[in-house]
Amino acid sequence: MTLSDLFDLSFATRASQPALEWQGRTYSFGDIDARASRMANVLSTRGAKPGDRLCVFLANSLDFIDVYIACTRLGVIFVPVNILYRDREIRHILADAEPVALVTSADNAAFVPELANVWRIADLAREAESAPAKRQVNVTSGDTPAAIVYTSGTTGASKGAVLSHNVFAVNAINL
């Protein structure tokens, strides 16, 4: 089972029902589905493809959700970067993960070490507003990597744990 399969259970059957409240606005499952599709098209246009890694250095937000779901659809491996991390930790993750880009906000940009390919979330969101909401789903196996989550590094350098779609799906079903 892929995350797209799991998410689609709600997107298809509960499209008009409330899914999320964010900053005084309610978003339906259909709204979230369309936003994720538009973001997937933006990431794809920017060159992200299945198997690529995308580091995401953002606080929890609606944009974070858009990028996450877009990655799960495209087969792009989502690499969250703790927003409390600074130069040394971020530099380590970027060197280890070798991402196609790092997505960040204007607020967090000051903490990002020199990197050739930084994508500002405000730019991605602006592009997504006019992008087509045509669905792209490139993941066909639950064994496909969905994310690389870095350990805390308490006994040395943090290590990236590769988590498949199956791992997330089983955890979600168990919850």
Short mmCIF file of C-alpha atoms in Angstrom, two decimals:
data_model
loop_
_atom_site.label_atom_id
_atom_site.label_comp_id
_atom_site.label_asym_id
_atom_site.label_seq_id
_atom_site.Cartn_x
_atom_site.Cartn_y
_atom_site.Cartn_z
CA MET A 1 0.00 0.00 0.00
CA THR A 2 1.32 3.46 -0.87
CA LEU A 3 0.59 6.67 0.97
CA SER A 4 -1.34 7.89 -2.07
CA ASP A 5 -3.60 4.82 -1.76
CA LEU A 6 -4.17 5.58 1.90
CA PHE A 7 -4.72 9.32 1.43
CA ASP A 8 -7.08 8.69 -1.49
CA LEU A 9 -9.47 6.85 0.82
CA SER A 10 -10.29 10.24 2.37
CA PHE A 11 -9.73 12.42 -0.68
CA ALA A 12 -12.18 10.42 -2.80
CA THR A 13 -14.87 9.62 -0.25
CA ARG A 14 -14.80 12.78 1.87
CA ALA A 15 -13.89 15.46 -0.67
CA SER A 16 -16.38 18.04 0.62
CA GLN A 17 -15.85 17.35 4.32
CA PRO A 18 -13.57 19.47 6.52
CA ALA A 19 -10.04 18.11 6.77
CA LEU A 20 -8.00 20.89 8.32
CA GLU A 21 -8.35 24.26 9.98
CA TRP A 22 -5.43 26.60 9.42
CA GLN A 23 -5.17 30.28 10.29
CA GLY A 24 -8.92 30.78 10.56
CA ARG A 25 -9.84 28.90 7.39
CA THR A 26 -11.26 25.42 6.94
CA TYR A 27 -9.92 23.24 4.12
CA SER A 28 -11.85 20.25 2.80
CA PHE A 29 -10.25 16.97 1.81
CA GLY A 30 -10.87 18.05 -1.80
CA ASP A 31 -9.04 21.33 -1.17
CA ILE A 32 -6.03 19.49 0.27
CA ASP A 33 -6.08 17.03 -2.64
CA ALA A 34 -6.10 19.84 -5.23
CA ARG A 35 -3.39 21.81 -3.40
CA ALA A 36 -1.16 18.73 -3.27
CA SER A 37 -1.75 18.05 -6.97
CA ARG A 38 -0.81 21.61 -7.90
CA MET A 39 2.31 21.43 -5.71
CA ALA A 40 3.27 18.09 -7.29
CA ASN A 41 3.06 19.72 -10.71
CA VAL A 42 5.28 22.60 -9.54
CA LEU A 43 7.90 20.26 -8.06
CA SER A 44 7.83 18.16 -11.22
CA THR A 45 8.23 21.26 -13.41
CA ARG A 46 11.24 22.25 -11.30
CA GLY A 47 12.81 18.89 -12.06
CA ALA A 48 12.01 16.73 -9.02
CA LYS A 49 11.57 13.13 -10.12
CA PRO A 50 11.06 9.70 -8.52
CA GLY A 51 13.96 8.74 -6.28
CA ASP A 52 15.17 12.31 -5.80
CA ARG A 53 15.44 13.57 -2.26
CA LEU A 54 13.91 16.91 -1.24
CA CYS A 55 14.97 18.46 2.07
CA VAL A 56 12.23 20.50 3.75
CA PHE A 57 13.26 23.03 6.42
CA LEU A 58 9.87 24.48 7.36
CA ALA A 59 7.73 24.94 10.44
CA ASN A 60 4.46 23.02 10.51
CA SER A 61 2.12 24.68 8.04
CA LEU A 62 -0.33 24.09 5.24
CA ASP A 63 2.56 24.47 2.78
CA PHE A 64 4.47 21.72 4.61
CA ILE A 65 1.49 19.39 4.09
CA ASP A 66 1.26 20.35 0.40
CA VAL A 67 4.93 19.52 -0.19
CA TYR A 68 4.75 16.29 1.80
CA ILE A 69 1.73 14.90 -0.06
CA ALA A 70 3.18 16.07 -3.39
CA CYS A 71 6.38 14.15 -2.67
CA THR A 72 4.46 11.00 -1.74
CA ARG A 73 2.68 11.16 -5.10
CA LEU A 74 5.77 11.88 -7.19
CA GLY A 75 8.01 9.29 -5.57
CA VAL A 76 10.27 12.07 -4.34
CA ILE A 77 11.83 11.15 -0.99
CA PHE A 78 10.78 13.68 1.65
CA VAL A 79 13.62 14.67 4.02
CA PRO A 80 12.35 16.80 6.91
CA VAL A 81 14.94 19.01 8.59
CA ASN A 82 14.24 20.00 12.18
CA ILE A 83 13.63 23.77 12.30
CA LEU A 84 15.74 23.98 15.45
CA TYR A 85 18.81 22.79 13.56
CA ARG A 86 21.48 25.25 12.57
CA ASP A 87 24.54 25.28 10.33
CA ARG A 88 26.41 22.13 11.43
CA GLU A 89 23.34 19.86 11.55
CA ILE A 90 21.82 21.23 8.35
CA ARG A 91 25.14 20.98 6.52
CA HIS A 92 25.47 17.32 7.59
CA ILE A 93 21.98 16.39 6.37
CA LEU A 94 22.44 18.20 3.06
CA ALA A 95 25.77 16.46 2.45
CA ASP A 96 24.41 13.05 3.41
CA ALA A 97 21.01 13.21 1.71
CA GLU A 98 22.24 14.89 -1.49
CA PRO A 99 18.86 16.51 -2.17
CA VAL A 100 17.69 17.95 -5.47
CA ALA A 101 16.83 21.07 -3.44
CA LEU A 102 16.03 22.40 0.00
CA VAL A 103 12.63 24.01 0.57
CA THR A 104 12.60 26.74 3.20
CA SER A 105 10.87 29.93 4.23
CA ALA A 106 12.24 33.46 4.27
CA ASP A 107 12.39 33.21 8.09
CA ASN A 108 14.58 30.11 8.01
CA ALA A 109 16.74 31.07 5.03
CA ALA A 110 19.31 32.80 7.26
CA PHE A 111 20.13 29.43 8.86
CA VAL A 112 20.67 27.59 5.57
CA PRO A 113 24.32 27.08 4.60
CA GLU A 114 25.36 27.88 1.05
CA LEU A 115 23.51 25.52 -1.26
CA ALA A 116 23.11 25.77 -5.01
CA ASN A 117 19.44 24.89 -5.08
CA VAL A 118 17.22 26.53 -2.45
CA TRP A 119 13.51 26.71 -3.21
CA ARG A 120 11.55 29.29 -1.23
CA ILE A 121 8.17 28.01 -0.14
CA ALA A 122 6.55 31.37 -0.94
CA ASP A 123 7.70 30.99 -4.56
CA LEU A 124 6.48 27.38 -4.76
CA ALA A 125 3.10 28.34 -3.27
CA ARG A 126 2.75 31.24 -5.71
CA GLU A 127 3.56 28.95 -8.66
CA ALA A 128 1.12 26.35 -7.33
CA GLU A 129 -1.76 28.84 -7.33
CA SER A 130 -1.77 28.81 -11.14
CA ALA A 131 -0.53 25.25 -11.70
CA PRO A 132 -2.93 22.60 -12.99
CA ALA A 133 -4.52 20.37 -10.35
CA LYS A 134 -4.00 17.32 -12.58
CA ARG A 135 -3.03 14.36 -10.39
CA GLN A 136 0.33 12.70 -10.84
CA VAL A 137 1.00 9.47 -9.00
CA ASN A 138 4.33 7.82 -9.78
CA VAL A 139 4.55 5.45 -6.82
CA THR A 140 3.29 1.93 -7.43
CA SER A 141 4.88 -0.04 -4.58
CA GLY A 142 4.62 0.22 -0.83
CA ASP A 143 8.31 -0.67 -0.64
CA THR A 144 9.24 2.64 -2.33
CA PRO A 145 11.10 5.00 0.03
CA ALA A 146 8.80 7.82 1.19
CA ALA A 147 11.10 9.68 3.57
CA ILE A 148 14.52 9.81 5.12
CA VAL A 149 14.21 10.86 8.75
CA TYR A 150 17.43 11.75 10.53
CA THR A 151 18.12 10.52 14.05
CA SER A 152 18.97 12.97 16.82
CA GLY A 153 22.66 12.11 16.64
CA THR A 154 23.11 11.78 20.40
CA THR A 155 25.95 9.26 20.05
CA GLY A 156 27.56 10.75 16.94
CA ALA A 157 26.51 12.18 13.61
CA SER A 158 22.81 11.78 12.88
CA LYS A 159 21.91 8.97 10.53
CA GLY A 160 19.20 8.92 7.92
CA ALA A 161 16.57 6.23 8.42
CA VAL A 162 14.87 5.36 5.14
CA LEU A 163 11.14 4.81 5.68
CA SER A 164 8.97 3.24 2.99
CA HIS A 165 5.36 3.98 2.10
CA ASN A 166 4.46 0.67 3.81
CA VAL A 167 6.03 1.82 7.09
CA PHE A 168 3.96 5.03 7.14
CA ALA A 169 0.80 3.25 6.00
CA VAL A 170 1.07 0.54 8.68
CA ASN A 171 1.74 3.17 11.35
CA ALA A 172 -1.29 5.18 10.22
CA ILE A 173 -3.54 2.14 10.17
CA ASN A 174 -2.33 1.11 13.63
CA LEU A 175 -3.07 4.57 15.01
#
